[in-house]
Amino acid sequence: MIKARVTVTLKNGVLDPQGKAIEHALDALGFGGVGSVRQGKVFDIEVDGTDKAKVEADLNAMCDKLLANTVIENYAVELR
């Protein structure tokens, strides 16, 4: 079993209304000085197999097909 973490973030230049809402909420809670907030997604995935190269290729395919909208999002795969 290979464990992986996939982090998906919005590309630079893509508006992030949820991040902006979090930024305003932090300010309202008294956490001033927060310049910018960008939100993303994290997936912790366990994959059967021992071939790290194949598992990483499969995870990239999962991201391209489902986990990330590659038009507006970037992703990073980290094997653990």
XYZ file of N, CA, C and O in Angstrom:
320
model
N 0.855 -1.172 0.000
C 0.000 0.000 0.000
C 0.902 1.236 0.000
O 1.790 1.352 0.840
N 0.662 2.133 -0.927
C 1.405 3.392 -0.998
C 0.452 4.518 -0.636
O -0.664 4.590 -1.156
N 0.904 5.384 0.253
C 0.105 6.537 0.654
C 0.580 7.754 -0.115
O 1.779 7.918 -0.368
N -0.372 8.604 -0.467
C -0.046 9.816 -1.215
C -0.924 10.961 -0.735
O -2.022 10.747 -0.217
N -0.409 12.152 -0.918
C -1.188 13.365 -0.661
C -1.209 14.164 -1.958
O -0.166 14.441 -2.556
N -2.417 14.502 -2.385
C -2.608 15.321 -3.576
C -3.136 16.675 -3.120
O -4.141 16.750 -2.411
N -2.436 17.733 -3.504
C -2.844 19.083 -3.154
C -3.261 19.801 -4.426
O -2.494 19.859 -5.394
N -4.477 20.327 -4.420
C -5.029 21.027 -5.583
C -5.239 22.486 -5.207
O -5.865 22.786 -4.184
N -4.690 23.390 -6.021
C -4.825 24.823 -5.770
C -5.237 25.534 -7.049
O -4.978 25.048 -8.157
N -5.864 26.687 -6.870
C -6.234 27.488 -8.022
C -4.987 28.080 -8.669
O -4.030 28.455 -7.981
N -5.009 28.178 -9.984
C -3.902 28.806 -10.693
C -3.879 30.295 -10.384
O -4.911 30.891 -10.052
N -2.682 30.887 -10.492
C -2.564 32.328 -10.307
C -3.450 33.044 -11.318
O -3.539 32.639 -12.474
N -4.106 34.084 -10.865
C -4.971 34.863 -11.739
C -6.422 34.410 -11.741
O -7.289 35.116 -12.248
N -6.702 33.243 -11.181
C -8.076 32.754 -11.094
C -8.696 33.325 -9.817
O -8.113 33.223 -8.739
N -9.858 33.951 -9.954
C -10.528 34.523 -8.793
C -10.877 33.433 -7.791
O -11.272 32.332 -8.170
N -10.747 33.773 -6.507
C -11.002 32.818 -5.429
C -11.972 33.448 -4.426
O -11.560 33.954 -3.389
N -13.277 33.430 -4.726
C -14.233 34.067 -3.822
C -14.267 33.424 -2.437
O -14.470 34.121 -1.445
N -14.061 32.129 -2.347
C -14.051 31.473 -1.031
C -12.840 31.934 -0.225
O -12.941 32.210 0.972
N -11.701 32.037 -0.859
C -10.517 32.548 -0.180
C -10.724 33.975 0.297
O -10.318 34.343 1.409
N -11.372 34.792 -0.529
C -11.656 36.184 -0.163
C -12.602 36.232 1.035
O -12.426 37.042 1.951
N -13.617 35.365 1.070
C -14.549 35.313 2.200
C -13.821 34.909 3.481
O -14.072 35.462 4.553
N -12.906 33.954 3.384
C -12.124 33.534 4.548
C -11.248 34.690 5.024
O -11.140 34.952 6.225
N -10.653 35.392 4.085
C -9.814 36.548 4.420
C -10.600 37.590 5.203
O -10.149 38.082 6.245
N -11.821 37.912 4.744
C -12.662 38.885 5.441
C -13.100 38.366 6.811
O -13.158 39.125 7.785
N -13.414 37.077 6.901
C -13.836 36.501 8.176
C -12.696 36.540 9.195
O -12.921 36.827 10.373
N -11.474 36.263 8.753
C -10.331 36.340 9.660
C -10.147 37.751 10.192
O -9.898 37.955 11.382
N -10.309 38.733 9.314
C -10.208 40.129 9.738
C -11.295 40.455 10.763
O -11.029 41.093 11.783
N -12.522 39.989 10.501
C -13.641 40.251 11.414
C -13.420 39.579 12.780
O -13.921 40.062 13.792
N -12.673 38.479 12.798
C -12.376 37.786 14.047
C -11.174 38.385 14.781
O -10.763 37.881 15.818
N -10.627 39.456 14.218
C -9.530 40.143 14.878
C -8.145 39.721 14.433
O -7.150 40.105 15.039
N -8.054 38.928 13.383
C -6.761 38.505 12.857
C -6.352 39.443 11.728
O -6.344 39.076 10.552
N -6.027 40.687 12.094
C -5.618 41.674 11.103
C -4.252 41.330 10.533
O -3.496 40.541 11.089
N -3.940 41.935 9.420
C -2.634 41.733 8.808
C -2.568 40.551 7.863
O -1.510 40.277 7.297
N -3.658 39.836 7.687
C -3.673 38.741 6.715
C -3.814 39.375 5.335
O -4.811 40.012 5.035
N -2.796 39.223 4.509
C -2.782 39.896 3.220
C -3.652 39.230 2.174
O -4.350 39.884 1.426
N -3.621 37.926 2.130
C -4.352 37.220 1.087
C -4.565 35.776 1.524
O -3.710 35.186 2.178
N -5.704 35.222 1.153
C -5.999 33.813 1.430
C -6.432 33.163 0.127
O -7.279 33.695 -0.591
N -5.836 32.028 -0.190
C -6.250 31.209 -1.328
C -6.618 29.843 -0.763
O -5.870 29.267 0.010
N -7.753 29.323 -1.118
C -8.165 28.020 -0.610
C -7.893 26.951 -1.655
O -7.764 27.243 -2.833
N -7.790 25.713 -1.187
C -7.545 24.592 -2.073
C -8.158 23.324 -1.506
O -8.980 23.369 -0.587
N -7.724 22.202 -2.061
C -8.225 20.903 -1.616
C -7.028 19.989 -1.362
O -6.028 20.067 -2.066
N -7.172 19.100 -0.372
C -6.148 18.096 -0.092
C -6.826 16.736 -0.064
O -7.865 16.558 0.575
N -6.233 15.786 -0.777
C -6.729 14.408 -0.802
C -5.627 13.498 -0.275
O -4.510 13.517 -0.795
N -5.925 12.721 0.753
C -5.019 11.675 1.227
C -5.535 10.363 0.656
O -6.678 9.968 0.924
N -4.702 9.716 -0.142
C -5.131 8.539 -0.902
C -4.179 7.381 -0.624
O -2.967 7.569 -0.596
N -4.740 6.191 -0.438
C -3.955 4.970 -0.329
C -4.201 4.141 -1.585
O -5.352 3.924 -1.971
N -3.118 3.696 -2.203
C -3.216 2.952 -3.457
C -2.487 1.622 -3.296
O -1.354 1.583 -2.804
N -3.138 0.539 -3.712
C -2.481 -0.768 -3.702
C -1.347 -0.767 -4.717
O -1.485 -0.210 -5.809
N -0.254 -1.386 -4.366
C 0.863 -1.515 -5.296
C 2.171 -1.201 -4.611
O 2.222 -0.653 -3.512
N 3.256 -1.572 -5.300
C 4.595 -1.311 -4.785
C 5.433 -0.512 -5.771
O 6.483 0.005 -5.408
N 4.970 -0.399 -7.007
C 5.704 0.329 -8.045
C 5.354 1.816 -7.943
O 4.297 2.262 -8.393
N 6.272 2.573 -7.334
C 5.990 3.988 -7.078
C 5.764 4.775 -8.360
O 4.927 5.662 -8.403
N 6.490 4.448 -9.415
C 6.330 5.168 -10.677
C 4.929 4.950 -11.248
O 4.294 5.894 -11.730
N 4.436 3.712 -11.187
C 3.093 3.428 -11.693
C 2.031 4.100 -10.844
O 1.072 4.668 -11.367
N 2.195 4.030 -9.519
C 1.231 4.665 -8.622
C 1.195 6.170 -8.871
O 0.126 6.773 -8.952
N 2.371 6.781 -9.033
C 2.405 8.222 -9.291
C 1.739 8.554 -10.627
O 0.989 9.526 -10.730
N 1.967 7.734 -11.645
C 1.313 7.943 -12.944
C -0.202 7.802 -12.803
O -0.959 8.589 -13.377
N -0.649 6.809 -12.039
C -2.085 6.624 -11.809
C -2.681 7.818 -11.067
O -3.773 8.284 -11.407
N -1.963 8.335 -10.064
C -2.455 9.496 -9.319
C -2.544 10.722 -10.215
O -3.515 11.486 -10.141
N -1.566 10.911 -11.096
C -1.636 12.029 -12.034
C -2.845 11.883 -12.956
O -3.530 12.866 -13.248
N -3.121 10.665 -13.388
C -4.294 10.426 -14.232
C -5.579 10.714 -13.467
O -6.531 11.286 -14.020
N -5.623 10.326 -12.176
C -6.796 10.625 -11.340
C -7.024 12.128 -11.258
O -8.166 12.598 -11.336
N -5.941 12.866 -11.098
C -6.059 14.324 -11.018
C -6.549 14.905 -12.334
O -7.433 15.765 -12.351
N -5.968 14.437 -13.435
C -6.353 14.957 -14.748
C -7.807 14.654 -15.091
O -8.472 15.441 -15.758
N -8.310 13.501 -14.626
C -9.656 13.076 -14.993
C -10.740 13.468 -14.003
O -11.897 13.603 -14.375
N -10.379 13.655 -12.700
C -11.427 13.877 -11.711
C -11.073 14.877 -10.614
O -11.858 15.772 -10.323
N -9.930 14.720 -9.999
C -9.644 15.465 -8.775
C -9.376 16.949 -8.999
O -9.609 17.758 -8.101
N -8.877 17.316 -10.163
C -8.553 18.717 -10.435
C -9.162 19.145 -11.767
O -9.238 18.359 -12.709
N -9.601 20.387 -11.810
C -10.012 21.003 -13.068
C -8.775 21.699 -13.618
O -8.458 22.820 -13.227
N -8.060 21.030 -14.507
C -6.745 21.511 -14.929
C -6.795 22.803 -15.740
O -5.750 23.390 -16.007
N -7.983 23.258 -16.100
C -8.103 24.551 -16.763
C -7.813 25.673 -15.767
O -7.151 26.654 -16.096
N -8.286 25.508 -14.526
C -8.142 26.580 -13.533
C -7.360 26.162 -12.289
O -7.123 26.993 -11.417
N -6.964 24.876 -12.200
C -6.293 24.396 -10.991
C -4.970 23.705 -11.320
O -4.832 23.069 -12.367
N -4.032 23.846 -10.408
C -2.788 23.087 -10.424
C -2.896 21.991 -9.372
O -3.675 22.107 -8.432
N -2.087 20.959 -9.516
C -2.048 19.926 -8.487
C -0.614 19.442 -8.289
O 0.225 19.571 -9.174
N -0.371 18.933 -7.092
C 0.923 18.330 -6.772
C 0.668 16.993 -6.093
O -0.195 16.891 -5.226
N 1.421 15.973 -6.505
C 1.315 14.631 -5.937
C 2.552 14.378 -5.108
O 3.676 14.556 -5.584
N 2.339 13.968 -3.861
C 3.450 13.658 -2.949
C 3.257 12.247 -2.415
O 2.258 11.964 -1.738
N 4.178 11.362 -2.759
C 4.132 9.995 -2.221
C 4.710 10.024 -0.823
O 5.686 10.702 -0.554
N 4.091 9.274 0.083
C 4.519 9.288 1.491
C 5.055 7.958 1.909
O 4.748 6.956 1.513
